[in-house]
JSON list of C-alpha atoms in Angstrom, two decimals:
[
{"chain": "A", "resi": 1, "resn": "MET", "atom": "CA", "xyz": [-181.96, -113.71, 285.91]},
{"chain": "A", "resi": 2, "resn": "LYS", "atom": "CA", "xyz": [-180.63, -115.69, 288.85]},
{"chain": "A", "resi": 3, "resn": "ALA", "atom": "CA", "xyz": [-178.84, -114.78, 292.06]},
{"chain": "A", "resi": 4, "resn": "ILE", "atom": "CA", "xyz": [-175.88, -116.65, 293.55]},
{"chain": "A", "resi": 5, "resn": "PHE", "atom": "CA", "xyz": [-174.22, -116.34, 296.98]},
{"chain": "A", "resi": 6, "resn": "HIS", "atom": "CA", "xyz": [-173.20, -118.20, 300.09]},
{"chain": "A", "resi": 7, "resn": "ALA", "atom": "CA", "xyz": [-174.90, -117.49, 303.40]},
{"chain": "A", "resi": 8, "resn": "ASP", "atom": "CA", "xyz": [-174.41, -118.55, 306.98]},
{"chain": "A", "resi": 9, "resn": "LYS", "atom": "CA", "xyz": [-177.23, -120.10, 309.02]},
{"chain": "A", "resi": 10, "resn": "ASN", "atom": "CA", "xyz": [-178.59, -116.61, 309.76]},
{"chain": "A", "resi": 11, "resn": "TRP", "atom": "CA", "xyz": [-178.64, -115.62, 306.05]},
{"chain": "A", "resi": 12, "resn": "GLY", "atom": "CA", "xyz": [-175.58, -113.44, 306.60]},
{"chain": "A", "resi": 13, "resn": "ILE", "atom": "CA", "xyz": [-173.44, -112.93, 303.51]},
{"chain": "A", "resi": 14, "resn": "GLY", "atom": "CA", "xyz": [-170.48, -110.81, 304.55]},
{"chain": "A", "resi": 15, "resn": "LYS", "atom": "CA", "xyz": [-168.56, -108.57, 306.87]},
{"chain": "A", "resi": 16, "resn": "ALA", "atom": "CA", "xyz": [-166.06, -105.77, 306.30]},
{"chain": "A", "resi": 17, "resn": "ASN", "atom": "CA", "xyz": [-167.08, -105.70, 302.60]},
{"chain": "A", "resi": 18, "resn": "ASP", "atom": "CA", "xyz": [-165.77, -109.24, 302.17]},
{"chain": "A", "resi": 19, "resn": "LEU", "atom": "CA", "xyz": [-166.91, -112.84, 302.32]},
{"chain": "A", "resi": 20, "resn": "MET", "atom": "CA", "xyz": [-167.05, -114.47, 305.76]},
{"chain": "A", "resi": 21, "resn": "PHE", "atom": "CA", "xyz": [-165.56, -117.79, 304.73]},
{"chain": "A", "resi": 22, "resn": "THR", "atom": "CA", "xyz": [-162.91, -119.17, 302.41]},
{"chain": "A", "resi": 23, "resn": "LEU", "atom": "CA", "xyz": [-164.73, -122.02, 300.71]},
{"chain": "A", "resi": 24, "resn": "PRO", "atom": "CA", "xyz": [-162.82, -123.53, 297.78]},
{"chain": "A", "resi": 25, "resn": "LYS", "atom": "CA", "xyz": [-165.68, -125.83, 296.70]},
{"chain": "A", "resi": 26, "resn": "ASP", "atom": "CA", "xyz": [-168.15, -122.92, 296.80]},
{"chain": "A", "resi": 27, "resn": "MET", "atom": "CA", "xyz": [-165.74, -120.68, 294.85]},
{"chain": "A", "resi": 28, "resn": "LYS", "atom": "CA", "xyz": [-165.33, -123.43, 292.25]},
{"chain": "A", "resi": 29, "resn": "PHE", "atom": "CA", "xyz": [-169.13, -123.69, 291.97]},
{"chain": "A", "resi": 30, "resn": "PHE", "atom": "CA", "xyz": [-169.37, -119.88, 291.58]},
{"chain": "A", "resi": 31, "resn": "ARG", "atom": "CA", "xyz": [-166.63, -119.80, 288.92]},
{"chain": "A", "resi": 32, "resn": "GLU", "atom": "CA", "xyz": [-168.09, -122.69, 286.93]},
{"chain": "A", "resi": 33, "resn": "THR", "atom": "CA", "xyz": [-171.65, -121.33, 287.18]},
{"chain": "A", "resi": 34, "resn": "THR", "atom": "CA", "xyz": [-170.84, -117.74, 286.16]},
{"chain": "A", "resi": 35, "resn": "ASN", "atom": "CA", "xyz": [-167.91, -118.26, 283.76]},
{"chain": "A", "resi": 36, "resn": "GLY", "atom": "CA", "xyz": [-168.75, -116.83, 280.35]},
{"chain": "A", "resi": 37, "resn": "LYS", "atom": "CA", "xyz": [-171.97, -115.33, 281.70]},
{"chain": "A", "resi": 38, "resn": "VAL", "atom": "CA", "xyz": [-173.21, -111.89, 282.78]},
{"chain": "A", "resi": 39, "resn": "VAL", "atom": "CA", "xyz": [-172.76, -110.79, 286.39]},
{"chain": "A", "resi": 40, "resn": "VAL", "atom": "CA", "xyz": [-174.66, -107.91, 288.00]},
{"chain": "A", "resi": 41, "resn": "MET", "atom": "CA", "xyz": [-173.29, -106.20, 291.09]},
{"chain": "A", "resi": 42, "resn": "GLY", "atom": "CA", "xyz": [-173.15, -103.00, 293.07]},
{"chain": "A", "resi": 43, "resn": "LEU", "atom": "CA", "xyz": [-170.12, -100.73, 293.25]},
{"chain": "A", "resi": 44, "resn": "ASN", "atom": "CA", "xyz": [-168.97, -102.01, 296.67]},
{"chain": "A", "resi": 45, "resn": "THR", "atom": "CA", "xyz": [-168.89, -105.56, 295.33]},
{"chain": "A", "resi": 46, "resn": "LEU", "atom": "CA", "xyz": [-166.74, -104.47, 292.39]},
{"chain": "A", "resi": 47, "resn": "ARG", "atom": "CA", "xyz": [-164.41, -102.65, 294.79]},
{"chain": "A", "resi": 48, "resn": "SER", "atom": "CA", "xyz": [-164.12, -105.77, 296.97]},
{"chain": "A", "resi": 49, "resn": "PHE", "atom": "CA", "xyz": [-162.49, -107.75, 294.13]},
{"chain": "A", "resi": 50, "resn": "PRO", "atom": "CA", "xyz": [-158.68, -107.90, 293.88]},
{"chain": "A", "resi": 51, "resn": "ASN", "atom": "CA", "xyz": [-157.50, -104.43, 292.78]},
{"chain": "A", "resi": 52, "resn": "GLY", "atom": "CA", "xyz": [-161.16, -103.48, 292.27]},
{"chain": "A", "resi": 53, "resn": "LYS", "atom": "CA", "xyz": [-161.05, -105.13, 288.84]},
{"chain": "A", "resi": 54, "resn": "PRO", "atom": "CA", "xyz": [-164.05, -106.84, 287.21]},
{"chain": "A", "resi": 55, "resn": "LEU", "atom": "CA", "xyz": [-164.29, -110.62, 287.07]},
{"chain": "A", "resi": 56, "resn": "LYS", "atom": "CA", "xyz": [-162.52, -112.19, 284.12]},
{"chain": "A", "resi": 57, "resn": "ASN", "atom": "CA", "xyz": [-164.37, -114.15, 281.42]},
{"chain": "A", "resi": 58, "resn": "ARG", "atom": "CA", "xyz": [-167.67, -112.51, 282.33]},
{"chain": "A", "resi": 59, "resn": "LYS", "atom": "CA", "xyz": [-169.66, -109.49, 281.19]},
{"chain": "A", "resi": 60, "resn": "ASN", "atom": "CA", "xyz": [-169.68, -107.26, 284.31]},
{"chain": "A", "resi": 61, "resn": "ILE", "atom": "CA", "xyz": [-172.63, -104.92, 284.88]},
{"chain": "A", "resi": 62, "resn": "VAL", "atom": "CA", "xyz": [-172.39, -102.53, 287.81]},
{"chain": "A", "resi": 63, "resn": "LEU", "atom": "CA", "xyz": [-175.45, -100.81, 289.25]},
{"chain": "A", "resi": 64, "resn": "SER", "atom": "CA", "xyz": [-174.04, -97.50, 290.44]},
{"chain": "A", "resi": 65, "resn": "PRO", "atom": "CA", "xyz": [-175.06, -93.83, 290.57]},
{"chain": "A", "resi": 66, "resn": "GLU", "atom": "CA", "xyz": [-171.60, -92.89, 289.30]},
{"chain": "A", "resi": 67, "resn": "ASP", "atom": "CA", "xyz": [-169.90, -93.87, 286.04]},
{"chain": "A", "resi": 68, "resn": "ILE", "atom": "CA", "xyz": [-167.05, -96.34, 286.40]},
{"chain": "A", "resi": 69, "resn": "ASP", "atom": "CA", "xyz": [-163.94, -96.23, 284.23]},
{"chain": "A", "resi": 70, "resn": "GLU", "atom": "CA", "xyz": [-163.22, -99.96, 284.59]},
{"chain": "A", "resi": 71, "resn": "ASP", "atom": "CA", "xyz": [-164.01, -102.51, 281.90]},
{"chain": "A", "resi": 72, "resn": "VAL", "atom": "CA", "xyz": [-167.64, -102.77, 283.03]},
{"chain": "A", "resi": 73, "resn": "ILE", "atom": "CA", "xyz": [-171.07, -101.71, 281.85]},
{"chain": "A", "resi": 74, "resn": "THR", "atom": "CA", "xyz": [-172.46, -99.11, 284.25]},
{"chain": "A", "resi": 75, "resn": "VAL", "atom": "CA", "xyz": [-176.19, -98.80, 284.76]},
{"chain": "A", "resi": 76, "resn": "HIS", "atom": "CA", "xyz": [-177.60, -96.12, 287.03]},
{"chain": "A", "resi": 77, "resn": "ASN", "atom": "CA", "xyz": [-181.03, -97.47, 287.92]},
{"chain": "A", "resi": 78, "resn": "LEU", "atom": "CA", "xyz": [-183.29, -100.50, 287.55]},
{"chain": "A", "resi": 79, "resn": "ASP", "atom": "CA", "xyz": [-184.79, -99.31, 284.26]},
{"chain": "A", "resi": 80, "resn": "GLU", "atom": "CA", "xyz": [-181.31, -99.11, 282.70]},
{"chain": "A", "resi": 81, "resn": "LEU", "atom": "CA", "xyz": [-180.39, -102.48, 284.21]},
{"chain": "A", "resi": 82, "resn": "PHE", "atom": "CA", "xyz": [-183.49, -104.24, 282.86]},
{"chain": "A", "resi": 83, "resn": "GLU", "atom": "CA", "xyz": [-182.92, -102.68, 279.45]},
{"chain": "A", "resi": 84, "resn": "GLU", "atom": "CA", "xyz": [-179.29, -103.88, 279.45]},
{"chain": "A", "resi": 85, "resn": "ILE", "atom": "CA", "xyz": [-179.99, -107.45, 280.57]},
{"chain": "A", "resi": 86, "resn": "LYS", "atom": "CA", "xyz": [-182.63, -107.89, 277.83]},
{"chain": "A", "resi": 87, "resn": "LYS", "atom": "CA", "xyz": [-179.61, -108.25, 275.51]},
{"chain": "A", "resi": 88, "resn": "TYR", "atom": "CA", "xyz": [-178.66, -111.59, 277.11]},
{"chain": "A", "resi": 89, "resn": "PRO", "atom": "CA", "xyz": [-180.38, -114.93, 277.73]},
{"chain": "A", "resi": 90, "resn": "ALA", "atom": "CA", "xyz": [-182.15, -114.64, 281.11]},
{"chain": "A", "resi": 91, "resn": "ASP", "atom": "CA", "xyz": [-180.54, -117.82, 282.47]},
{"chain": "A", "resi": 92, "resn": "GLU", "atom": "CA", "xyz": [-177.06, -116.39, 281.81]},
{"chain": "A", "resi": 93, "resn": "VAL", "atom": "CA", "xyz": [-177.49, -113.31, 284.04]},
{"chain": "A", "resi": 94, "resn": "PHE", "atom": "CA", "xyz": [-176.38, -113.67, 287.69]},
{"chain": "A", "resi": 95, "resn": "VAL", "atom": "CA", "xyz": [-176.79, -111.19, 290.53]},
{"chain": "A", "resi": 96, "resn": "ILE", "atom": "CA", "xyz": [-173.62, -111.45, 292.65]},
{"chain": "A", "resi": 97, "resn": "GLY", "atom": "CA", "xyz": [-173.99, -108.77, 295.32]},
{"chain": "A", "resi": 98, "resn": "GLY", "atom": "CA", "xyz": [-173.88, -106.96, 297.55]},
{"chain": "A", "resi": 99, "resn": "ALA", "atom": "CA", "xyz": [-176.66, -107.06, 300.10]},
{"chain": "A", "resi": 100, "resn": "SER", "atom": "CA", "xyz": [-178.66, -104.06, 298.84]},
{"chain": "A", "resi": 101, "resn": "VAL", "atom": "CA", "xyz": [-178.44, -105.33, 295.24]},
{"chain": "A", "resi": 102, "resn": "TYR", "atom": "CA", "xyz": [-179.62, -108.77, 296.36]},
{"chain": "A", "resi": 103, "resn": "LYS", "atom": "CA", "xyz": [-182.53, -107.29, 298.34]},
{"chain": "A", "resi": 104, "resn": "THR", "atom": "CA", "xyz": [-183.56, -105.21, 295.33]},
{"chain": "A", "resi": 105, "resn": "LEU", "atom": "CA", "xyz": [-183.13, -107.86, 292.62]},
{"chain": "A", "resi": 106, "resn": "ILE", "atom": "CA", "xyz": [-183.97, -111.22, 294.24]},
{"chain": "A", "resi": 107, "resn": "PRO", "atom": "CA", "xyz": [-187.72, -110.64, 293.64]},
{"chain": "A", "resi": 108, "resn": "TYR", "atom": "CA", "xyz": [-186.90, -110.45, 289.88]},
{"chain": "A", "resi": 109, "resn": "CYS", "atom": "CA", "xyz": [-184.81, -113.65, 289.86]},
{"chain": "A", "resi": 110, "resn": "THR", "atom": "CA", "xyz": [-186.27, -116.92, 288.60]},
{"chain": "A", "resi": 111, "resn": "GLU", "atom": "CA", "xyz": [-183.84, -118.87, 290.80]},
{"chain": "A", "resi": 112, "resn": "VAL", "atom": "CA", "xyz": [-181.52, -118.20, 293.69]},
{"chain": "A", "resi": 113, "resn": "LEU", "atom": "CA", "xyz": [-178.48, -120.45, 294.13]},
{"chain": "A", "resi": 114, "resn": "VAL", "atom": "CA", "xyz": [-177.46, -120.45, 297.79]},
{"chain": "A", "resi": 115, "resn": "THR", "atom": "CA", "xyz": [-174.51, -122.25, 299.31]},
{"chain": "A", "resi": 116, "resn": "LYS", "atom": "CA", "xyz": [-175.67, -122.61, 302.91]},
{"chain": "A", "resi": 117, "resn": "VAL", "atom": "CA", "xyz": [-172.89, -122.72, 305.50]},
{"chain": "A", "resi": 118, "resn": "ASP", "atom": "CA", "xyz": [-173.94, -124.47, 308.71]},
{"chain": "A", "resi": 119, "resn": "THR", "atom": "CA", "xyz": [-172.45, -121.96, 311.15]},
{"chain": "A", "resi": 120, "resn": "ASP", "atom": "CA", "xyz": [-172.75, -118.36, 312.34]},
{"chain": "A", "resi": 121, "resn": "GLY", "atom": "CA", "xyz": [-170.19, -116.31, 310.42]},
{"chain": "A", "resi": 122, "resn": "GLY", "atom": "CA", "xyz": [-170.59, -113.11, 312.45]},
{"chain": "A", "resi": 123, "resn": "ALA", "atom": "CA", "xyz": [-172.10, -111.34, 309.45]},
{"chain": "A", "resi": 124, "resn": "GLU", "atom": "CA", "xyz": [-172.64, -107.61, 309.21]},
{"chain": "A", "resi": 125, "resn": "VAL", "atom": "CA", "xyz": [-174.83, -107.79, 306.10]},
{"chain": "A", "resi": 126, "resn": "PHE", "atom": "CA", "xyz": [-177.73, -110.12, 305.38]},
{"chain": "A", "resi": 127, "resn": "VAL", "atom": "CA", "xyz": [-180.07, -111.19, 302.61]},
{"chain": "A", "resi": 128, "resn": "PRO", "atom": "CA", "xyz": [-183.72, -112.13, 303.03]},
{"chain": "A", "resi": 129, "resn": "ASN", "atom": "CA", "xyz": [-184.33, -115.57, 304.53]},
{"chain": "A", "resi": 130, "resn": "LEU", "atom": "CA", "xyz": [-185.77, -117.46, 301.57]},
{"chain": "A", "resi": 131, "resn": "ASP", "atom": "CA", "xyz": [-186.90, -120.33, 303.82]},
{"chain": "A", "resi": 132, "resn": "GLU", "atom": "CA", "xyz": [-189.37, -117.87, 305.41]},
{"chain": "A", "resi": 133, "resn": "ASP", "atom": "CA", "xyz": [-190.41, -116.20, 302.13]},
{"chain": "A", "resi": 134, "resn": "GLU", "atom": "CA", "xyz": [-193.56, -117.76, 300.67]},
{"chain": "A", "resi": 135, "resn": "SER", "atom": "CA", "xyz": [-192.57, -116.43, 297.24]},
{"chain": "A", "resi": 136, "resn": "PHE", "atom": "CA", "xyz": [-189.69, -118.92, 297.16]},
{"chain": "A", "resi": 137, "resn": "MET", "atom": "CA", "xyz": [-189.53, -122.69, 297.34]},
{"chain": "A", "resi": 138, "resn": "LEU", "atom": "CA", "xyz": [-186.47, -124.85, 297.95]},
{"chain": "A", "resi": 139, "resn": "THR", "atom": "CA", "xyz": [-186.38, -127.10, 294.88]},
{"chain": "A", "resi": 140, "resn": "ALA", "atom": "CA", "xyz": [-182.97, -128.77, 295.21]},
{"chain": "A", "resi": 141, "resn": "GLN", "atom": "CA", "xyz": [-180.47, -129.34, 297.99]},
{"chain": "A", "resi": 142, "resn": "SER", "atom": "CA", "xyz": [-177.22, -131.29, 297.98]},
{"chain": "A", "resi": 143, "resn": "GLU", "atom": "CA", "xyz": [-176.08, -133.60, 300.71]},
{"chain": "A", "resi": 144, "resn": "PRO", "atom": "CA", "xyz": [-173.82, -131.84, 303.25]},
{"chain": "A", "resi": 145, "resn": "VAL", "atom": "CA", "xyz": [-170.26, -131.40, 301.97]},
{"chain": "A", "resi": 146, "resn": "GLU", "atom": "CA", "xyz": [-167.18, -130.46, 303.99]},
{"chain": "A", "resi": 147, "resn": "ASP", "atom": "CA", "xyz": [-165.45, -127.34, 302.65]},
{"chain": "A", "resi": 148, "resn": "ASN", "atom": "CA", "xyz": [-162.41, -125.94, 304.46]},
{"chain": "A", "resi": 149, "resn": "GLY", "atom": "CA", "xyz": [-163.70, -127.08, 307.85]},
{"chain": "A", "resi": 150, "resn": "TYR", "atom": "CA", "xyz": [-167.33, -126.03, 307.31]},
{"chain": "A", "resi": 151, "resn": "MET", "atom": "CA", "xyz": [-170.35, -128.10, 306.36]},
{"chain": "A", "resi": 152, "resn": "ILE", "atom": "CA", "xyz": [-172.11, -126.64, 303.31]},
{"chain": "A", "resi": 153, "resn": "ARG", "atom": "CA", "xyz": [-175.10, -127.50, 301.14]},
{"chain": "A", "resi": 154, "resn": "PHE", "atom": "CA", "xyz": [-175.74, -126.28, 297.61]},
{"chain": "A", "resi": 155, "resn": "CYS", "atom": "CA", "xyz": [-179.39, -125.18, 297.45]},
{"chain": "A", "resi": 156, "resn": "THR", "atom": "CA", "xyz": [-181.65, -123.93, 294.68]},
{"chain": "A", "resi": 157, "resn": "TYR", "atom": "CA", "xyz": [-184.71, -121.79, 295.35]},
{"chain": "A", "resi": 158, "resn": "ARG", "atom": "CA", "xyz": [-187.38, -121.17, 292.72]},
{"chain": "A", "resi": 159, "resn": "ASN", "atom": "CA", "xyz": [-189.30, -117.89, 292.62]},
{"chain": "A", "resi": 160, "resn": "LEU", "atom": "CA", "xyz": [-192.99, -118.79, 292.66]},
{"chain": "A", "resi": 161, "resn": "MET", "atom": "CA", "xyz": [-194.24, -115.22, 292.17]},
{"chain": "A", "resi": 162, "resn": "LEU", "atom": "CA", "xyz": [-191.79, -113.63, 289.81]},
{"chain": "A", "resi": 163, "resn": "LYS", "atom": "CA", "xyz": [-192.30, -109.89, 289.53]},
{"chain": "A", "resi": 164, "resn": "GLU", "atom": "CA", "xyz": [-192.50, -108.78, 285.93]},
{"chain": "A", "resi": 165, "resn": "HIS", "atom": "CA", "xyz": [-190.42, -105.86, 284.72]},
{"chain": "A", "resi": 166, "resn": "ILE", "atom": "CA", "xyz": [-190.66, -103.70, 281.64]}
]
């Protein structure tokens, strides 16, 4: 399992249940990386999508205490989630938000794909700073790229102490 998100320089990922930036190159990277794969999210992330509909061309798994009538697989806890994702190749499962889901699942991810935005986005929600987490190591980083007026870098972090799950 991997995680994917963009974060500002303070590791902020959103505000008002939405992304902080409109980044076409980052969105293209997200689409190409997750297309045809499995995405895991919380209920607020699902609700933040247009019309609250799941992402097309992906298997959508929602971690939620309540059942959801949408075209998604609902899991109610981590045991159910881990049982469900065993059905898919581990490198085809992506955690896509929100903040509490990232905080819970990043320790179980082999890699975290972070598009770093070199600015303060005024975030209201944050993820752990992987640069300060000794469990993670930055293994790849692109050159800075301009994206809709912002400088971004595509970064890959490797989990050095992956927690095992049943």
